[in-house]
Short mmCIF file of C-alpha atoms in Angstrom, two decimals:
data_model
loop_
_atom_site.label_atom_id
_atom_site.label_comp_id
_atom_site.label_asym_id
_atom_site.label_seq_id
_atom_site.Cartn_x
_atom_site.Cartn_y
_atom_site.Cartn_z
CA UNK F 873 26.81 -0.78 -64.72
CA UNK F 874 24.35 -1.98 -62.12
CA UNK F 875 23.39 -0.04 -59.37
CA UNK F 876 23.50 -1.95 -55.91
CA UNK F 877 20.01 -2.25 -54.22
CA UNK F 878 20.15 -0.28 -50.63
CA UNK F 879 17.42 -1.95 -48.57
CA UNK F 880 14.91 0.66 -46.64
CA UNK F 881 14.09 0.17 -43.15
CA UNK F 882 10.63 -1.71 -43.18
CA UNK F 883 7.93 0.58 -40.93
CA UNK F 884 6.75 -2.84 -39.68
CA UNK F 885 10.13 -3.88 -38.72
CA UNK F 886 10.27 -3.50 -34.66
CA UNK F 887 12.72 -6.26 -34.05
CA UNK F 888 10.33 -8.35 -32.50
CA UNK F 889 8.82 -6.10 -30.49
CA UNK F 890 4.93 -5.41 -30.52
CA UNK F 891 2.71 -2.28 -29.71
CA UNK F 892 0.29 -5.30 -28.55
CA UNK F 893 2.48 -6.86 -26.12
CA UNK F 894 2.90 -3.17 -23.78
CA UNK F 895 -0.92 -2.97 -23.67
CA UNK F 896 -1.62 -6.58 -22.61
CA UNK F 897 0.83 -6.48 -20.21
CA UNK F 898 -0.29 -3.04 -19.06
CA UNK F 899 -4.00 -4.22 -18.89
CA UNK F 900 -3.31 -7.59 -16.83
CA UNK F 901 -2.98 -4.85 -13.98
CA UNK F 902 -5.07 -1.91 -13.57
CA UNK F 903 -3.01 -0.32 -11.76
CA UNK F 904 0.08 -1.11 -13.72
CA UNK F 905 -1.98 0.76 -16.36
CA UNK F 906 -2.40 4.02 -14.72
CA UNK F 907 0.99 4.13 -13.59
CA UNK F 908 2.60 4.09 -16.73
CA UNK F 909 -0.07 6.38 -18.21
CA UNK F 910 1.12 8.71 -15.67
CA UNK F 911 4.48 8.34 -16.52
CA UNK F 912 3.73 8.96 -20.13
CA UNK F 913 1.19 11.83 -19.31
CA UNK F 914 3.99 13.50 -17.13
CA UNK F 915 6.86 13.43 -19.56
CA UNK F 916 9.19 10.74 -17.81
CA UNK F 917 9.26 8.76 -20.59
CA UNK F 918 10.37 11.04 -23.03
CA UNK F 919 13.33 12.79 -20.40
CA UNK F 920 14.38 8.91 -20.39
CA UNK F 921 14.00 8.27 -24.19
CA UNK F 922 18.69 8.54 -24.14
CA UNK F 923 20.59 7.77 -21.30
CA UNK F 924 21.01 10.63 -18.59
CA UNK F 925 23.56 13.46 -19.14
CA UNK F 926 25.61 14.03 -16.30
CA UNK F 927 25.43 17.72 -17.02
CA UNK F 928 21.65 17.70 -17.37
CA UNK F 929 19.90 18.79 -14.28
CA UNK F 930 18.44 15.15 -12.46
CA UNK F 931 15.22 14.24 -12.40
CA UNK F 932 14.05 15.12 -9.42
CA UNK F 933 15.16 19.26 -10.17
CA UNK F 934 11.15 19.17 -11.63
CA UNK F 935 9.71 16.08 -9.75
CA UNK F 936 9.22 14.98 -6.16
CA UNK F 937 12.06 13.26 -5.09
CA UNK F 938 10.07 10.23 -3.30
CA UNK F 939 7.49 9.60 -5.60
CA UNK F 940 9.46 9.66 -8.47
CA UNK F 941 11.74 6.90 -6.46
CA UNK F 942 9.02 4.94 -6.67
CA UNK F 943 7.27 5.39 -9.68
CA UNK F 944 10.56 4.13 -11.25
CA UNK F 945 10.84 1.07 -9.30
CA UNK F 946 7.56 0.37 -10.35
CA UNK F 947 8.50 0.62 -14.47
CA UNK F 948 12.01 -1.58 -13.66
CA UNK F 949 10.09 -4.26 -12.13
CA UNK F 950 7.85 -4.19 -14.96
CA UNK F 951 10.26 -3.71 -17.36
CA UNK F 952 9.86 -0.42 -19.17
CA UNK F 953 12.95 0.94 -18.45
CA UNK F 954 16.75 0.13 -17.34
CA UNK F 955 18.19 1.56 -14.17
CA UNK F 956 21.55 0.60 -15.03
CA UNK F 957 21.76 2.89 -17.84
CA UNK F 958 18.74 4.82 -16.54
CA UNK F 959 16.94 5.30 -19.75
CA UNK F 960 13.68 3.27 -21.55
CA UNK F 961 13.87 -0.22 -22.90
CA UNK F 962 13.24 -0.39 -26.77
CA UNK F 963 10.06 -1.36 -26.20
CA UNK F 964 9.50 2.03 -24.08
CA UNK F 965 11.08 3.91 -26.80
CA UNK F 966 9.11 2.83 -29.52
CA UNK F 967 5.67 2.57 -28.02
CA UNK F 968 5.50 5.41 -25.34
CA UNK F 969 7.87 8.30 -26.34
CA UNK F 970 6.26 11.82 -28.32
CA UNK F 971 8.85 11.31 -30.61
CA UNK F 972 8.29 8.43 -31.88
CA UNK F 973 6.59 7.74 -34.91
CA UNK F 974 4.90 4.58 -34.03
CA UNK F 975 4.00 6.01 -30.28
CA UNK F 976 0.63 4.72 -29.16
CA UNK F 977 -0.22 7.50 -26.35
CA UNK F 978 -3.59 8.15 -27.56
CA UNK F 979 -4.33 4.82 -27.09
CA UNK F 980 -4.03 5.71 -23.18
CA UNK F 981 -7.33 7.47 -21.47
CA UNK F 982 -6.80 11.15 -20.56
CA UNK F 983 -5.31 11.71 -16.25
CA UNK F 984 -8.97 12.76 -15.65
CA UNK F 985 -10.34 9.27 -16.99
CA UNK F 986 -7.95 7.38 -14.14
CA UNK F 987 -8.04 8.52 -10.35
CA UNK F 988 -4.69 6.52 -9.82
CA UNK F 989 -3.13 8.51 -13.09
CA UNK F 990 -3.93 11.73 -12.03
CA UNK F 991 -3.19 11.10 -7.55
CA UNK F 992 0.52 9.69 -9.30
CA UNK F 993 1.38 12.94 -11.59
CA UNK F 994 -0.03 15.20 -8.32
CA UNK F 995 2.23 13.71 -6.44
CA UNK F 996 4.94 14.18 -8.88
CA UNK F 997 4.21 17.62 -9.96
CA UNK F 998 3.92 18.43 -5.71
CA UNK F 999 0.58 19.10 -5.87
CA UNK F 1000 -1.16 19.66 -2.60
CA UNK F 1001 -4.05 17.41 -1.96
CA UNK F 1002 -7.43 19.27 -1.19
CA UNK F 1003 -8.45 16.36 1.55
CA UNK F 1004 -5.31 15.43 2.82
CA UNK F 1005 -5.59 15.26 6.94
CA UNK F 1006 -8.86 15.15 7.02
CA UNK F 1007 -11.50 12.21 8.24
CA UNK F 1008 -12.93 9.90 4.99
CA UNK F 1009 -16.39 10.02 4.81
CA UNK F 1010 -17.28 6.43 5.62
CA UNK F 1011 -20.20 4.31 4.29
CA UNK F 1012 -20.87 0.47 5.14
CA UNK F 1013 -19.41 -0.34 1.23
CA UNK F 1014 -16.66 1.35 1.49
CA UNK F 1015 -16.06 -0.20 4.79
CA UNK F 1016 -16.92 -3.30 3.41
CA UNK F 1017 -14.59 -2.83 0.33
CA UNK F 1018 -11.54 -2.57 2.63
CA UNK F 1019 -12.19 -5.67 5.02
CA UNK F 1020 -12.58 -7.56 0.94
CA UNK F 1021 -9.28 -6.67 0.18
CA UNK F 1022 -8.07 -8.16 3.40
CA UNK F 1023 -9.56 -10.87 3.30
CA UNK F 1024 -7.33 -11.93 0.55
CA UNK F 1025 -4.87 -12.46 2.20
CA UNK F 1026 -3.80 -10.44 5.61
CA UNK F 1027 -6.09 -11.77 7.34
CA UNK F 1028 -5.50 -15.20 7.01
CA UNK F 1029 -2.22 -14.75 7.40
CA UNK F 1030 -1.72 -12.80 10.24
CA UNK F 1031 -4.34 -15.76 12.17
CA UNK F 1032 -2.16 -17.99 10.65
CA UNK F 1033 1.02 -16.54 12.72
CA UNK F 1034 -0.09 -15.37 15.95
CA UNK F 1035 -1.27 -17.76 18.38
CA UNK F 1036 -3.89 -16.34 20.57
CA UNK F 1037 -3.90 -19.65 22.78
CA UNK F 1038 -4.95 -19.24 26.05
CA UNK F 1039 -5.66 -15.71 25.80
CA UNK F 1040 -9.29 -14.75 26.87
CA UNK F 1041 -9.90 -11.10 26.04
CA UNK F 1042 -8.41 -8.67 22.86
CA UNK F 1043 -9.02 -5.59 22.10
CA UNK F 1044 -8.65 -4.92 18.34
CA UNK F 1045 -7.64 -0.69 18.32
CA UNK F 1046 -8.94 0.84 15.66
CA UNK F 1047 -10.88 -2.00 14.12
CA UNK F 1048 -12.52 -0.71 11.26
CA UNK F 1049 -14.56 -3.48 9.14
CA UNK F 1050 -13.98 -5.91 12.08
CA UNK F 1051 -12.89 -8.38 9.97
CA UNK F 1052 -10.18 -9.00 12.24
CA UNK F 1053 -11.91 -9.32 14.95
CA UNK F 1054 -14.58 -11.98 13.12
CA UNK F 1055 -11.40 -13.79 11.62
CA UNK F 1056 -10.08 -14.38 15.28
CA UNK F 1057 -13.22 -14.98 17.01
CA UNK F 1058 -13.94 -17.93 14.59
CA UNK F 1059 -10.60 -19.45 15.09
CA UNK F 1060 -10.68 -19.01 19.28
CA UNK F 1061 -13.82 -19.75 20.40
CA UNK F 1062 -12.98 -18.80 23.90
CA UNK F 1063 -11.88 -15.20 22.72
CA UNK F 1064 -13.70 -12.40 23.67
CA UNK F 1065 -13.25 -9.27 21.68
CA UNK F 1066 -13.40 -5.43 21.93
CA UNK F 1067 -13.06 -3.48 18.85
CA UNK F 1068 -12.23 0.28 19.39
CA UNK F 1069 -13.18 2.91 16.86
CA UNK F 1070 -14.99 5.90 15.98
CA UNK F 1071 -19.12 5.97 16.15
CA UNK F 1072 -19.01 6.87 12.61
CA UNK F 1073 -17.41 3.27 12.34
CA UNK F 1074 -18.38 1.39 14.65
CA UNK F 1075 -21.78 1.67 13.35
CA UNK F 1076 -21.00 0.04 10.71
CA UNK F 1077 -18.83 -2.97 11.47
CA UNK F 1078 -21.56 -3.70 14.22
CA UNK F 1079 -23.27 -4.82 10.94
CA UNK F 1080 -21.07 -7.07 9.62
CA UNK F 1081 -20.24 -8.36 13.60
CA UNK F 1082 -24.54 -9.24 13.72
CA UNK F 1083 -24.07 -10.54 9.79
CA UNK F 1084 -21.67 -13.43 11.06
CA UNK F 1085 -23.78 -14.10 14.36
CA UNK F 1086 -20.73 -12.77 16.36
CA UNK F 1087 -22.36 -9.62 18.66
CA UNK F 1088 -22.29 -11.96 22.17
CA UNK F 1089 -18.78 -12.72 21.52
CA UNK F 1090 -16.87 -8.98 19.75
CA UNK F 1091 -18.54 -5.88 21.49
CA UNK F 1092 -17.91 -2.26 20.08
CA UNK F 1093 -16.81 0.75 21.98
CA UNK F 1094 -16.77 3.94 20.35
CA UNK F 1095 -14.45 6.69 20.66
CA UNK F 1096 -11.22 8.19 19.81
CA UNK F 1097 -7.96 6.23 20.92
CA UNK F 1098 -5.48 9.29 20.19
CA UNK F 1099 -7.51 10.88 22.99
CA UNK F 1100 -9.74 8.41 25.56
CA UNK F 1101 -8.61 5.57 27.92
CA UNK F 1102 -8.52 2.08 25.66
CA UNK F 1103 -9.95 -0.08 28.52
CA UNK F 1104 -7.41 -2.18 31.08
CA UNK F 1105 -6.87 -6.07 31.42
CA UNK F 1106 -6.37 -7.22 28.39
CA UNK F 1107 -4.77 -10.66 27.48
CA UNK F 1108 -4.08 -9.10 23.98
CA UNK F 1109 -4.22 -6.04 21.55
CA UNK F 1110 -4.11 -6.05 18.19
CA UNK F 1111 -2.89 -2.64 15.96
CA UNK F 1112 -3.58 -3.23 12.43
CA UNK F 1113 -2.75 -0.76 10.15
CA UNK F 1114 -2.90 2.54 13.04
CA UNK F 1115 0.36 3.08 14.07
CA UNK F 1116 1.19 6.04 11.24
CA UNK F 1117 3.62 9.00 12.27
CA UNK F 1118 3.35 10.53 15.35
CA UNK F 1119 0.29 8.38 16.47
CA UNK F 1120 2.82 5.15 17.55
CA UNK F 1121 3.99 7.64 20.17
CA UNK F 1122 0.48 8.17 21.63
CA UNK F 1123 -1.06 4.77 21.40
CA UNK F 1124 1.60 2.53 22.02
CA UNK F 1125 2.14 3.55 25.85
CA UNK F 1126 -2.26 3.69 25.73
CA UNK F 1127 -1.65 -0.30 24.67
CA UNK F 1128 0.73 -0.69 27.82
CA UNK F 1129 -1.73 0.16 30.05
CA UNK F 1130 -4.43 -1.75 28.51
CA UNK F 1131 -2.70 -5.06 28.94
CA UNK F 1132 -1.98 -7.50 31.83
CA UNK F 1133 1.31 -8.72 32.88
CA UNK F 1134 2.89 -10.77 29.91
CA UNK F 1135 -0.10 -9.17 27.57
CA UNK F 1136 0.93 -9.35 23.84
CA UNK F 1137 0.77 -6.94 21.13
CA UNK F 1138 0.13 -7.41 17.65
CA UNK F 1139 1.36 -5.03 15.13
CA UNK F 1140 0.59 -5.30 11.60
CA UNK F 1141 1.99 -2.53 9.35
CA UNK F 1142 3.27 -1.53 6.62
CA UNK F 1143 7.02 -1.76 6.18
CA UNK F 1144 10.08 -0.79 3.62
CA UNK F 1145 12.29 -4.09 3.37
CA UNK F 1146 9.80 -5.97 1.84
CA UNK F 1147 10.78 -8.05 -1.10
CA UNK F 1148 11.84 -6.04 -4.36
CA UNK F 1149 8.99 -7.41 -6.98
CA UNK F 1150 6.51 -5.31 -9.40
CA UNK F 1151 3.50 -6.07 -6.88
CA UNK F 1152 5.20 -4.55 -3.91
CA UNK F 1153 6.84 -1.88 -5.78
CA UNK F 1154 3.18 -0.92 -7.21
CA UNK F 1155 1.39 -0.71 -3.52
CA UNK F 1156 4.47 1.18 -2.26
CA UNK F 1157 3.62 3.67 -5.03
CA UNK F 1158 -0.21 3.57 -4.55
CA UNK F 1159 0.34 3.97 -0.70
CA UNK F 1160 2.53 7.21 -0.84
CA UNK F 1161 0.31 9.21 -3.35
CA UNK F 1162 -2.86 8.17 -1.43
CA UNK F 1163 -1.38 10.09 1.40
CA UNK F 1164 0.69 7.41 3.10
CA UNK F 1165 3.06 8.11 5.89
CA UNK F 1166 6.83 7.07 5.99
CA UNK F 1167 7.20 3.46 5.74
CA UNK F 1168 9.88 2.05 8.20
CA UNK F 1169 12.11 -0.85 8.40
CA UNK F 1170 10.94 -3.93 11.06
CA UNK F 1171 14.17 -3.55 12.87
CA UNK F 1172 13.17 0.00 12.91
CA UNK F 1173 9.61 -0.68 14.35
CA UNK F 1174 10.92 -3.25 16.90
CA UNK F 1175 13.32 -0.62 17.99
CA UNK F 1176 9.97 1.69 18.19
CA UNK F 1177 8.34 -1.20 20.48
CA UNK F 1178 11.05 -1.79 22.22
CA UNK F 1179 11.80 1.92 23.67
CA UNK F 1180 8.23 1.73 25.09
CA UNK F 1181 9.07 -0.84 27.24
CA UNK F 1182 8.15 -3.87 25.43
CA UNK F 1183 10.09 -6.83 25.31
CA UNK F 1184 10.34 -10.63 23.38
CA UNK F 1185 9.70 -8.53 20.07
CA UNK F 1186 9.92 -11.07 17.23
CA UNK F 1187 8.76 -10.80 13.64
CA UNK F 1188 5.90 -13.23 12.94
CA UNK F 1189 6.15 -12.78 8.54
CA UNK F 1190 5.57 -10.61 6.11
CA UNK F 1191 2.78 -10.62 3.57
CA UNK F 1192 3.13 -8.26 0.79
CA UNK F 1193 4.55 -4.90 2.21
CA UNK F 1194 3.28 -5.38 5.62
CA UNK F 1195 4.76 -6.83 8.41
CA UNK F 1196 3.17 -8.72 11.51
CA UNK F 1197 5.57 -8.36 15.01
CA UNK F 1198 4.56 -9.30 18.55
CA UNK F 1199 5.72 -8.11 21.60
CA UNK F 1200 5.29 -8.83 25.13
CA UNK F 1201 4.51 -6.44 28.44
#
């Protein structure tokens, strides 16, 4: 009598599913990298290695309720784990649970080797941060750094859908880099511009204003707009990226004042009902644990404009997670 062969499971057997394919998908995106490293790090993966037992306490009993909101949006979009059932994909399972015998964690750089990493499990574990409220120290890189990043992109598009026609003077609040400013002075050559900031900042984007030959035309003034007058007759002010918490209640009627009749306002900010993809879901993430504030809705900001007694509020587009609306005085 012959004994029937049992075949054993093969320990290169992973149904088609590679060890290779979570890191190369992982390092097309930096970010995307840390992120799950810090879901890894913080144990996420492994309370999601079975679906959720009702009678098990949630998630968010030993997390931060927001950030961990976010942190899984981020690993649906990318595909690490299933919201429906709310527990890892296979490839999660395999690849990035302590459990597992094929895990590749130590493939992943320590929390300390990634400033992303370690901001994301901070934020999860409710860590207070040591700098939060307080001023950055600036420096014309880092400066410079920002306006780069804008450049790719927000910049061009929010020239690309406000039309300044006609308009003689701005005044770009808070300007920072002043690449803004340089961006709309090229395109109106009959614009005259006033960027508003601190001295600390000011300095500096008077730099890049002299690098592109543009000091006759965008003049600094330094000073703090939660606090000082922001000038009078303007045709048009621009608030990119300022309006956080309880500083749209102090600037906004400051912007009133500073326009003329029929003056328009240019917000750009961030906003929540941006389009559900792995990009935005990753700088939703990165802008709460760097110590973002709330993000809103854009029928929630133009209700914001309009109490201050602006009116004709429309919604120019959306790039990415911010929004660009106009208003009239």
């Amino acid at each position: 009598m012959s004994l029937k062969k049992t075949s054993l499971p093969s320990i290169t057997d992973t149904k088609n599913v590679s060890g290779k394919n979570i890191f190369s998908a992982m390092l097309i995106h930096r970010d995307l990298y840390e992120i799950v490293s810090a879901a890894a790090f913080s144990g996420i993966f492994d309370l999601l290695a079975v679906p959720r037992n009702p009678n098990v306490p949630p998630l968010t009993s030993k997390y931060d309720e927001r950030t961990l909101g976010l942190l899984l949006k981020v690993l649906k979009n990318a595909g690490f784990i299933d919201v429906k059932r709310i527990n890892n994909t296979e490839l999660t399972n395999l690849f990035l649970v302590k459990s597992s015998f094929r895990n590749l964690l130590h493939e992943l750089k320590s929390p300390e080797e990634n400033t992303l990493c370690l901001q994301i499990i901070n934020s999860l574990e409710k860590n207070e941060r040591s700098d939060a409220g307080q001023e950055p120290v600036w420096s014309e890189e880092k400066l410079r750094r920002i306006g780069a990043f804008a450049l790719n992109g927000p910049i061009e598009h929010l020239a690309a859908v406000c039309d300044l026609s006609g308009r003689k003077r701005l005044l770009d609040l808070g300007g920072g880099h002043g690449f803004y400013s340089i961006a709309l002075a090229e395109k109106y050559p009959d614009l005259q511009i006033t960027l508003f900031d601190l001295p600390q900042i000011t300095e500096l984007s008077e730099k890049f204003i002299r690098k592109f030959k543009l000091q006759s035309r965008i003049n600094t003034v330094s000073g703090n707009f939660l606090t000082e007058k922001t000038g009078e007759n303007y045709d048009a002010v621009l608030c990119a990226n300022i309006l956080h918490a309880e500083k749209r209640d102090i600037v906004l009627p400051k912007v009133r004042e500073s326009l003329n009749e029929n003056g328009l306002l240019i917000i750009k900010n961030r906003v929540s009902d941006t389009e559900d993809n792995l990009k935005n879901s990753i700088s939703k993430l990165i802008w709460h644990v760097r110590g973002g504030k709330l993000m809103y809705t854009t029928e929630q900001w133009k209700s914001f404009i309009a109490n201050h007694g602006f009116s004709n509020i429309i919604l120019r587009g959306t790039y990415d997670i911010s929004a660009v609306i106009t208003a009239e005085k």
